[in-house]
Structures are given as structure tokens and as C-alpha cells.
């Protein structure tokens, strides 16, 4: 297995993997997220690849103060084989090489299995609340509509 910047021929597979793993939401366009990450100087998408097959991905970025991790995903048939851990090691190296002292990530509060995975890697709850809003009012409305439907 090789961990490398995401090859362009596997970009579609990466977006599909994110969908298959439940990482996407109707108000977030994963293809646009991928494009922004690949085009920007402060982010990258890394891939675990073997024999041309995409096994997993992780998106890493930095804001000048801290690094961020998004879209860590491993093909369901390849989980529990250390791929997620290897991708996180690579994601940690990326900001470290740029002198960024801290790495953060967000996990949906009800995703306890993933929280436990990160805790095993030494990540701890930072005791902060993440607030946000969409600058596009249509996306904000979609988000609010979806949230109210999920919690009925």
C-alpha cells in the first residue's frame, strides 16, 4: 500500500467513497470540497492506493495556526487493517512539515465508533463548540430543513 497525493484518475472514486462511507450531506458538495482542497496551497488530499485501487483517503489542511483533517475514509472491505491509522499518520505529517503545532478534526457527536478510533490515536475532546452558518442562504435553508427532519 502506498500513501500518496490523490491521483487525478481516482478523484471520482474518492468522492464516491465519501458518499459510501456516509461522510457527505445534501448541503455539502464533496466534489467541490475536493476541488478546493486540491487547488489550494494550504490543503491536500492523500490516498491509500494499492494496485491502482483506492483503499482510503484523508483531506488535510491548515489555517496558519492549526491543521485540520476531513474526509478520512476507508473502503468498508478494508477496514481494521491499519489503513485509517496510516492515513492519519500521513495527515499528521503534512501540517507538521509546515510548522503547524496542532491538528484538529470534527466528528459528528453521535458517531461514537469514529470518536473511539480517534481517541485510540491520542485525540481528545478539545471542549470547544463549533458554530457555523452558510453564506449562501439556499444552503443554509437546506441545512436547517435537513436538521429539523433528522430530529423529529
CSV table of N, CA and C in Angstrom, one decimal:
chain,number,residue,atom,x,y,z
A,1,UNK,N,0.8,-1.2,0.0
A,1,UNK,CA,0.0,0.0,0.0
A,1,UNK,C,0.9,1.2,0.0
A,2,UNK,N,0.5,2.2,-0.8
A,2,UNK,CA,1.2,3.5,-0.9
A,2,UNK,C,0.3,4.6,-0.5
A,3,UNK,N,0.8,5.5,0.3
A,3,UNK,CA,0.0,6.7,0.6
A,3,UNK,C,0.7,7.8,-0.2
A,4,UNK,N,-0.1,8.5,-1.0
A,4,UNK,CA,0.3,9.5,-1.9
A,4,UNK,C,-0.7,10.6,-2.1
A,5,UNK,N,-0.3,11.7,-2.7
A,5,UNK,CA,-1.4,12.7,-3.0
A,5,UNK,C,-2.4,12.0,-4.0
A,6,UNK,N,-3.6,12.3,-3.8
A,6,UNK,CA,-4.7,11.6,-4.6
A,6,UNK,C,-4.4,11.7,-6.1
A,7,UNK,N,-4.2,10.6,-6.8
A,7,UNK,CA,-4.0,10.7,-8.3
A,7,UNK,C,-5.3,11.2,-8.9
A,8,UNK,N,-5.2,12.0,-10.0
A,8,UNK,CA,-6.3,12.6,-10.6
A,8,UNK,C,-7.3,11.5,-11.1
A,9,UNK,N,-6.8,10.4,-11.6
A,9,UNK,CA,-7.7,9.4,-12.1
A,9,UNK,C,-8.5,8.7,-11.0
A,10,UNK,N,-8.2,9.0,-9.7
A,10,UNK,CA,-9.0,8.4,-8.6
A,10,UNK,C,-9.9,9.4,-7.9
A,11,UNK,N,-10.0,10.6,-8.5
A,11,UNK,CA,-10.8,11.7,-7.8
A,11,UNK,C,-12.3,11.3,-7.8
A,12,UNK,N,-12.8,10.7,-8.8
A,12,UNK,CA,-14.2,10.3,-8.8
A,12,UNK,C,-14.4,9.2,-7.8
A,13,UNK,N,-13.5,8.3,-7.7
A,13,UNK,CA,-13.6,7.2,-6.7
A,13,UNK,C,-13.5,7.7,-5.3
A,14,UNK,N,-12.8,8.8,-5.1
A,14,UNK,CA,-12.7,9.4,-3.7
A,14,UNK,C,-14.0,10.0,-3.3
A,15,UNK,N,-14.7,10.7,-4.2
A,15,UNK,CA,-16.0,11.3,-3.9
A,15,UNK,C,-17.0,10.2,-3.7
A,16,UNK,N,-16.9,9.1,-4.4
A,16,UNK,CA,-17.9,8.0,-4.2
A,16,UNK,C,-17.6,7.3,-2.9
A,17,UNK,N,-16.3,7.2,-2.5
A,17,UNK,CA,-16.0,6.6,-1.2
A,17,UNK,C,-16.6,7.4,-0.1
A,18,UNK,N,-16.5,8.7,-0.2
A,18,UNK,CA,-17.0,9.6,0.8
A,18,UNK,C,-18.5,9.4,1.0
A,19,UNK,N,-19.2,9.3,-0.2
A,19,UNK,CA,-20.6,9.1,-0.2
A,19,UNK,C,-20.9,7.7,0.5
A,20,UNK,N,-20.2,6.7,0.0
A,20,UNK,CA,-20.4,5.3,0.5
A,20,UNK,C,-20.2,5.2,2.0
A,21,UNK,N,-19.3,6.0,2.5
A,21,UNK,CA,-19.0,6.0,4.0
A,21,UNK,C,-19.9,6.9,4.8
A,22,UNK,N,-20.8,7.6,4.2
A,22,UNK,CA,-21.7,8.5,4.9
A,22,UNK,C,-21.1,9.8,5.4
A,23,UNK,N,-20.1,10.2,4.7
A,23,UNK,CA,-19.4,11.5,5.1
A,23,UNK,C,-20.0,12.7,4.5
A,24,UNK,N,-20.9,12.5,3.5
A,24,UNK,CA,-21.4,13.7,2.8
A,24,UNK,C,-22.8,14.0,3.4
A,25,UNK,N,-23.2,15.3,3.1
A,25,UNK,CA,-24.6,15.8,3.5
A,25,UNK,C,-25.1,16.5,2.3
A,26,UNK,N,-26.4,16.6,2.2
A,26,UNK,CA,-27.0,17.3,1.0
A,26,UNK,C,-26.5,18.7,0.8
A,27,UNK,N,-26.2,19.4,1.8
A,27,UNK,CA,-25.8,20.8,1.7
A,27,UNK,C,-24.3,21.0,1.4
A,28,UNK,N,-23.5,19.9,1.4
A,28,UNK,CA,-22.1,19.9,1.1
A,28,UNK,C,-21.8,19.2,-0.2
A,29,UNK,N,-21.2,19.8,-1.1
A,29,UNK,CA,-20.8,19.2,-2.4
A,29,UNK,C,-19.4,18.6,-2.3
A,30,UNK,N,-19.3,17.3,-2.1
A,30,UNK,CA,-18.0,16.7,-1.9
A,30,UNK,C,-17.0,16.9,-3.1
A,31,UNK,N,-17.6,17.0,-4.3
A,31,UNK,CA,-16.7,17.3,-5.5
A,31,UNK,C,-16.1,18.6,-5.4
A,32,UNK,N,-16.9,19.6,-5.0
A,32,UNK,CA,-16.4,21.0,-4.8
A,32,UNK,C,-15.4,21.0,-3.7
A,33,UNK,N,-15.7,20.3,-2.6
A,33,UNK,CA,-14.7,20.2,-1.5
A,33,UNK,C,-13.4,19.7,-2.0
A,34,UNK,N,-13.4,18.6,-2.8
A,34,UNK,CA,-12.2,18.0,-3.3
A,34,UNK,C,-11.5,19.0,-4.2
A,35,UNK,N,-12.2,19.7,-5.1
A,35,UNK,CA,-11.6,20.7,-6.0
A,35,UNK,C,-10.9,21.8,-5.2
A,36,UNK,N,-11.5,22.3,-4.2
A,36,UNK,CA,-10.9,23.4,-3.4
A,36,UNK,C,-9.7,22.9,-2.7
A,37,UNK,N,-9.7,21.7,-2.1
A,37,UNK,CA,-8.6,21.1,-1.4
A,37,UNK,C,-7.4,20.9,-2.4
A,38,UNK,N,-7.7,20.4,-3.5
A,38,UNK,CA,-6.6,20.2,-4.5
A,38,UNK,C,-6.0,21.4,-5.1
A,39,UNK,N,-6.8,22.4,-5.2
A,39,UNK,CA,-6.4,23.7,-5.9
A,39,UNK,C,-5.7,24.6,-4.9
A,40,UNK,N,-6.0,24.5,-3.6
A,40,UNK,CA,-5.4,25.5,-2.6
A,40,UNK,C,-4.1,25.1,-2.2
A,41,UNK,N,-3.3,26.1,-1.8
A,41,UNK,CA,-1.9,25.9,-1.3
A,41,UNK,C,-1.9,25.4,0.1
A,42,UNK,N,-3.0,25.5,0.8
A,42,UNK,CA,-3.0,25.2,2.2
A,42,UNK,C,-3.7,23.9,2.5
A,43,UNK,N,-3.9,23.0,1.5
A,43,UNK,CA,-4.6,21.8,1.7
A,43,UNK,C,-4.1,20.7,0.7
A,44,UNK,N,-4.5,19.5,1.0
A,44,UNK,CA,-4.2,18.4,0.1
A,44,UNK,C,-5.1,17.2,0.4
A,45,UNK,N,-5.2,16.3,-0.5
A,45,UNK,CA,-5.9,15.1,-0.3
A,45,UNK,C,-5.0,13.9,-0.5
A,46,UNK,N,-4.8,13.1,0.5
A,46,UNK,CA,-3.9,11.9,0.4
A,46,UNK,C,-4.7,10.7,0.2
A,47,UNK,N,-4.1,9.7,-0.4
A,47,UNK,CA,-4.8,8.5,-0.8
A,47,UNK,C,-4.0,7.3,-0.4
A,48,UNK,N,-4.7,6.2,0.1
A,48,UNK,CA,-4.1,4.9,0.2
A,48,UNK,C,-4.4,4.1,-1.0
A,49,UNK,N,-3.4,3.7,-1.7
A,49,UNK,CA,-3.6,3.1,-3.0
A,49,UNK,C,-2.8,1.8,-3.1
A,50,UNK,N,-3.4,0.7,-3.6
A,50,UNK,CA,-2.7,-0.5,-3.9
A,50,UNK,C,-3.2,-1.0,-5.3
A,51,UNK,N,-2.3,-1.3,-6.1
A,51,UNK,CA,-2.6,-1.8,-7.5
A,51,UNK,C,-3.6,-1.0,-8.2
A,52,UNK,N,-3.5,0.4,-8.1
A,52,UNK,CA,-4.4,1.3,-8.7
A,52,UNK,C,-5.7,1.4,-8.1
A,53,UNK,N,-6.0,0.7,-7.0
A,53,UNK,CA,-7.3,0.7,-6.3
A,53,UNK,C,-7.2,1.7,-5.1
A,54,UNK,N,-8.2,2.5,-5.0
A,54,UNK,CA,-8.3,3.4,-3.9
A,54,UNK,C,-8.8,2.7,-2.7
A,55,UNK,N,-8.0,2.7,-1.6
A,55,UNK,CA,-8.4,2.0,-0.4
A,55,UNK,C,-8.9,3.0,0.7
A,56,UNK,N,-8.4,4.2,0.6
A,56,UNK,CA,-8.9,5.2,1.6
A,56,UNK,C,-8.3,6.6,1.2
A,57,UNK,N,-8.9,7.6,1.9
A,57,UNK,CA,-8.5,9.0,1.7
A,57,UNK,C,-8.4,9.7,3.0
A,58,UNK,N,-7.7,10.8,3.0
A,58,UNK,CA,-7.8,11.8,4.1
A,58,UNK,C,-7.5,13.2,3.5
A,59,UNK,N,-8.3,14.2,3.8
A,59,UNK,CA,-8.0,15.6,3.4
A,59,UNK,C,-7.4,16.3,4.6
A,60,UNK,N,-6.3,17.0,4.3
A,60,UNK,CA,-5.6,17.7,5.4
A,60,UNK,C,-5.4,19.2,4.9
A,61,UNK,N,-5.6,20.1,5.8
A,61,UNK,CA,-5.4,21.5,5.5
A,61,UNK,C,-4.9,22.2,6.7
A,62,UNK,N,-4.6,23.5,6.5
A,62,UNK,CA,-4.1,24.3,7.7
A,62,UNK,C,-4.5,25.7,7.5
A,63,UNK,N,-4.7,26.4,8.6
A,63,UNK,CA,-5.2,27.8,8.6
A,63,UNK,C,-4.1,28.7,9.1
A,64,UNK,N,-2.9,28.2,9.2
A,64,UNK,CA,-1.8,29.1,9.7
A,64,UNK,C,-1.5,28.9,11.2
A,65,UNK,N,-2.5,28.4,11.9
A,65,UNK,CA,-2.4,28.2,13.3
A,65,UNK,C,-2.5,26.7,13.7
A,66,UNK,N,-3.5,26.1,13.0
A,66,UNK,CA,-3.7,24.6,13.3
A,66,UNK,C,-4.0,23.9,12.0
A,67,UNK,N,-3.8,22.6,12.0
A,67,UNK,CA,-4.1,21.8,10.9
A,67,UNK,C,-5.5,21.2,11.1
A,68,UNK,N,-6.1,20.8,10.0
A,68,UNK,CA,-7.4,20.2,10.1
A,68,UNK,C,-7.5,18.9,9.3
A,69,UNK,N,-8.3,18.0,9.7
A,69,UNK,CA,-8.4,16.7,9.0
A,69,UNK,C,-9.9,16.6,8.6
A,70,UNK,N,-10.2,16.2,7.4
A,70,UNK,CA,-11.5,15.9,6.9
A,70,UNK,C,-11.5,14.7,6.0
A,71,UNK,N,-12.6,14.1,5.8
A,71,UNK,CA,-12.8,13.0,4.8
A,71,UNK,C,-11.9,11.8,5.0
A,72,UNK,N,-11.6,11.5,6.2
A,72,UNK,CA,-10.9,10.2,6.4
A,72,UNK,C,-11.9,9.1,6.2
A,73,UNK,N,-11.6,8.3,5.2
A,73,UNK,CA,-12.5,7.2,4.8
A,73,UNK,C,-11.7,6.0,4.3
A,74,UNK,N,-12.1,4.8,4.7
A,74,UNK,CA,-11.5,3.6,4.3
A,74,UNK,C,-12.6,2.7,3.7
A,75,UNK,N,-12.3,2.1,2.5
A,75,UNK,CA,-13.2,1.2,1.9
A,75,UNK,C,-13.7,0.2,3.0
A,76,UNK,N,-15.0,0.0,3.0
A,76,UNK,CA,-15.6,-0.9,4.1
A,76,UNK,C,-14.9,-2.3,4.1
A,77,UNK,N,-14.6,-2.9,3.0
A,77,UNK,CA,-13.9,-4.2,3.0
A,77,UNK,C,-12.5,-4.2,3.4
A,78,UNK,N,-11.9,-3.1,3.6
A,78,UNK,CA,-10.5,-3.0,4.0
A,78,UNK,C,-10.3,-2.4,5.4
A,79,UNK,N,-11.4,-2.2,6.2
A,79,UNK,CA,-11.2,-1.7,7.5
A,79,UNK,C,-10.6,-2.6,8.4
A,80,UNK,N,-10.1,-2.1,9.6
A,80,UNK,CA,-9.4,-2.9,10.6
A,80,UNK,C,-8.1,-3.5,10.1
A,81,UNK,N,-7.5,-2.9,9.1
A,81,UNK,CA,-6.2,-3.4,8.5
A,81,UNK,C,-5.1,-2.3,8.7
A,82,UNK,N,-5.4,-1.3,9.5
A,82,UNK,CA,-4.4,-0.2,9.7
A,82,UNK,C,-4.3,0.9,8.7
A,83,UNK,N,-5.3,0.9,7.7
A,83,UNK,CA,-5.2,1.9,6.7
A,83,UNK,C,-5.6,3.3,7.2
A,84,UNK,N,-6.6,3.3,8.1
A,84,UNK,CA,-7.0,4.6,8.7
A,84,UNK,C,-5.9,5.2,9.5
A,85,UNK,N,-5.3,4.3,10.3
A,85,UNK,CA,-4.1,4.8,11.1
A,85,UNK,C,-3.0,5.3,10.2
A,86,UNK,N,-2.7,4.6,9.1
A,86,UNK,CA,-1.6,5.0,8.2
A,86,UNK,C,-2.0,6.4,7.6
A,87,UNK,N,-3.2,6.5,7.2
A,87,UNK,CA,-3.7,7.8,6.6
A,87,UNK,C,-3.6,8.9,7.6
A,88,UNK,N,-3.9,8.7,8.9
A,88,UNK,CA,-3.8,9.7,9.9
A,88,UNK,C,-2.4,10.1,10.2
A,89,UNK,N,-1.5,9.1,10.1
A,89,UNK,CA,-0.1,9.4,10.3
A,89,UNK,C,0.4,10.3,9.2
A,90,UNK,N,0.0,10.1,8.0
A,90,UNK,CA,0.3,10.9,6.8
A,90,UNK,C,-0.3,12.3,7.0
A,91,UNK,N,-1.6,12.3,7.5
A,91,UNK,CA,-2.3,13.6,7.7
A,91,UNK,C,-1.6,14.4,8.8
A,92,UNK,N,-1.0,13.8,9.8
A,92,UNK,CA,-0.3,14.5,10.8
A,92,UNK,C,1.0,15.0,10.3
A,93,UNK,N,1.7,14.3,9.5
A,93,UNK,CA,3.0,14.7,8.9
A,93,UNK,C,2.8,16.0,8.1
A,94,UNK,N,1.7,16.1,7.3
A,94,UNK,CA,1.6,17.2,6.4
A,94,UNK,C,1.6,18.5,7.1
A,95,UNK,N,0.9,18.8,8.1
A,95,UNK,CA,1.0,20.1,8.8
A,95,UNK,C,2.3,20.3,9.6
A,96,UNK,N,2.7,19.1,10.1
A,96,UNK,CA,4.0,19.2,10.9
A,96,UNK,C,5.1,19.7,10.1
A,97,UNK,N,5.2,19.2,8.8
A,97,UNK,CA,6.2,19.7,7.9
A,97,UNK,C,6.1,21.2,7.6
A,98,UNK,N,5.0,21.8,7.8
A,98,UNK,CA,4.8,23.2,7.6
A,98,UNK,C,4.9,24.0,8.9
A,99,UNK,N,5.3,23.4,10.0
A,99,UNK,CA,5.5,24.1,11.2
A,99,UNK,C,4.2,24.3,12.0
A,100,UNK,N,3.1,23.6,11.6
A,100,UNK,CA,1.9,23.8,12.3
A,100,UNK,C,1.9,22.9,13.6
A,101,UNK,N,1.6,23.5,14.8
A,101,UNK,CA,1.8,22.8,16.0
A,101,UNK,C,0.6,21.9,16.5
A,102,UNK,N,-0.6,22.0,15.8
A,102,UNK,CA,-1.7,21.4,16.4
A,102,UNK,C,-2.6,20.9,15.2
A,103,UNK,N,-3.2,19.7,15.4
A,103,UNK,CA,-4.1,19.1,14.4
A,103,UNK,C,-5.5,18.9,15.1
A,104,UNK,N,-6.5,19.3,14.4
A,104,UNK,CA,-7.9,19.2,14.9
A,104,UNK,C,-8.7,18.5,13.8
A,105,UNK,N,-9.8,18.0,14.3
A,105,UNK,CA,-10.8,17.4,13.4
A,105,UNK,C,-12.2,17.5,14.0
A,106,UNK,N,-13.2,17.3,13.2
A,106,UNK,CA,-14.6,17.3,13.7
A,106,UNK,C,-15.2,16.0,13.4
A,107,UNK,N,-15.9,15.5,14.4
A,107,UNK,CA,-16.7,14.2,14.2
A,107,UNK,C,-18.1,14.5,14.7
A,108,UNK,N,-19.0,14.0,14.0
A,108,UNK,CA,-20.4,14.2,14.5
A,108,UNK,C,-20.6,13.5,15.8
A,109,UNK,N,-21.2,14.2,16.7
A,109,UNK,CA,-21.3,13.8,18.1
A,109,UNK,C,-21.9,12.4,18.3
A,110,UNK,N,-22.7,12.0,17.4
A,110,UNK,CA,-23.4,10.7,17.6
A,110,UNK,C,-22.6,9.6,16.9
A,111,UNK,N,-21.4,9.9,16.4
A,111,UNK,CA,-20.6,8.8,15.7
A,111,UNK,C,-19.6,8.3,16.7
A,112,UNK,N,-20.0,7.6,17.7
A,112,UNK,CA,-19.2,7.1,18.8
A,112,UNK,C,-18.1,6.2,18.3
A,113,UNK,N,-18.3,5.4,17.3
A,113,UNK,CA,-17.3,4.4,16.9
A,113,UNK,C,-16.1,5.2,16.3
A,114,UNK,N,-16.3,6.2,15.6
A,114,UNK,CA,-15.2,7.0,15.0
A,114,UNK,C,-14.5,7.8,16.1
A,115,UNK,N,-15.3,8.3,17.0
A,115,UNK,CA,-14.7,9.0,18.1
A,115,UNK,C,-13.7,8.1,18.9
A,116,UNK,N,-14.1,6.9,19.1
A,116,UNK,CA,-13.2,5.9,19.8
A,116,UNK,C,-12.0,5.6,18.9
A,117,UNK,N,-12.1,5.6,17.6
A,117,UNK,CA,-10.9,5.4,16.7
A,117,UNK,C,-9.9,6.5,17.0
A,118,UNK,N,-10.4,7.8,17.0
A,118,UNK,CA,-9.5,8.9,17.1
A,118,UNK,C,-8.9,8.9,18.6
A,119,UNK,N,-9.7,8.5,19.6
A,119,UNK,CA,-9.2,8.5,20.9
A,119,UNK,C,-8.1,7.5,21.0
A,120,UNK,N,-8.2,6.4,20.3
A,120,UNK,CA,-7.1,5.4,20.3
A,120,UNK,C,-5.8,5.9,19.7
A,121,UNK,N,-6.0,7.0,18.9
A,121,UNK,CA,-4.8,7.6,18.2
A,121,UNK,C,-4.3,8.8,19.1
A,122,UNK,N,-4.9,9.0,20.2
A,122,UNK,CA,-4.4,10.1,21.1
A,122,UNK,C,-5.2,11.4,21.0
A,123,UNK,N,-6.2,11.4,20.3
A,123,UNK,CA,-7.0,12.7,20.2
A,123,UNK,C,-8.0,12.7,21.3
A,124,UNK,N,-8.2,14.0,21.8
A,124,UNK,CA,-9.1,14.2,23.0
A,124,UNK,C,-10.0,15.3,22.6
A,125,UNK,N,-11.2,15.3,23.3
A,125,UNK,CA,-12.2,16.3,23.2
A,125,UNK,C,-11.5,17.7,23.6
A,126,UNK,N,-11.6,18.6,22.7
A,126,UNK,CA,-11.0,19.9,23.0
A,126,UNK,C,-11.9,20.9,23.8
A,127,UNK,N,-13.1,20.4,24.1
A,127,UNK,CA,-14.0,21.2,24.8
A,127,UNK,C,-14.3,22.6,24.2
A,128,UNK,N,-14.6,22.5,22.9
A,128,UNK,CA,-15.0,23.7,22.2
A,128,UNK,C,-16.3,23.4,21.4
A,129,UNK,N,-17.1,24.4,21.2
A,129,UNK,CA,-18.3,24.3,20.4
A,129,UNK,C,-17.9,24.8,19.0
A,130,UNK,N,-18.3,24.1,18.0
A,130,UNK,CA,-18.1,24.5,16.6
A,130,UNK,C,-19.4,25.1,16.1
A,131,UNK,N,-19.4,26.4,15.8
A,131,UNK,CA,-20.6,27.1,15.3
A,131,UNK,C,-20.3,27.4,13.8
A,132,UNK,N,-21.4,27.5,13.1
A,132,UNK,CA,-21.2,27.9,11.7
A,132,UNK,C,-22.5,28.3,11.0
A,133,UNK,N,-22.4,28.9,9.9
A,133,UNK,CA,-23.6,29.2,9.1
A,133,UNK,C,-23.1,29.3,7.6
A,134,UNK,N,-24.0,29.0,6.7
A,134,UNK,CA,-23.7,29.1,5.3
A,134,UNK,C,-23.8,30.5,4.9
A,135,UNK,N,-22.9,31.0,4.0
A,135,UNK,CA,-23.0,32.3,3.5
A,135,UNK,C,-24.0,32.3,2.3
A,136,UNK,N,-24.3,31.2,1.8
A,136,UNK,CA,-25.3,31.0,0.7
A,136,UNK,C,-26.6,30.7,1.4
A,137,UNK,N,-27.6,31.6,1.3
A,137,UNK,CA,-28.9,31.4,2.1
A,137,UNK,C,-29.6,30.1,1.7
A,138,UNK,N,-29.5,29.7,0.4
A,138,UNK,CA,-30.2,28.4,0.0
A,138,UNK,C,-29.6,27.2,0.7
A,139,UNK,N,-28.3,27.2,0.8
A,139,UNK,CA,-27.6,26.1,1.5
A,139,UNK,C,-28.0,26.1,3.0
A,140,UNK,N,-28.1,27.3,3.6
A,140,UNK,CA,-28.4,27.4,5.0
A,140,UNK,C,-29.8,26.9,5.2
A,141,UNK,N,-30.8,27.2,4.3
A,141,UNK,CA,-32.1,26.7,4.4
A,141,UNK,C,-32.2,25.2,4.3
A,142,UNK,N,-31.4,24.6,3.3
A,142,UNK,CA,-31.3,23.2,3.2
A,142,UNK,C,-30.8,22.5,4.4
A,143,UNK,N,-29.8,23.1,5.0
A,143,UNK,CA,-29.2,22.6,6.2
A,143,UNK,C,-30.2,22.6,7.4
A,144,UNK,N,-30.9,23.7,7.5
A,144,UNK,CA,-31.9,23.8,8.6
A,144,UNK,C,-33.1,22.8,8.4
A,145,UNK,N,-33.5,22.7,7.1
A,145,UNK,CA,-34.6,21.8,6.8
A,145,UNK,C,-34.2,20.3,7.1
A,146,UNK,N,-33.0,20.0,6.7
A,146,UNK,CA,-32.5,18.6,7.0
A,146,UNK,C,-32.3,18.3,8.5
A,147,UNK,N,-31.8,19.3,9.2
A,147,UNK,CA,-31.6,19.2,10.6
A,147,UNK,C,-32.9,18.9,11.3
A,148,UNK,N,-34.0,19.7,11.0
A,148,UNK,CA,-35.3,19.6,11.6
A,148,UNK,C,-35.9,18.2,11.3
A,149,UNK,N,-35.7,17.7,10.1
A,149,UNK,CA,-36.2,16.4,9.7
A,149,UNK,C,-35.5,15.3,10.5
A,150,UNK,N,-34.2,15.4,10.7
A,150,UNK,CA,-33.5,14.3,11.4
A,150,UNK,C,-33.8,14.2,12.9
A,151,UNK,N,-34.3,15.3,13.5
A,151,UNK,CA,-34.5,15.3,14.9
A,151,UNK,C,-36.0,15.3,15.3
A,152,UNK,N,-36.9,14.9,14.4
A,152,UNK,CA,-38.3,14.8,14.7
A,152,UNK,C,-38.6,13.5,15.4
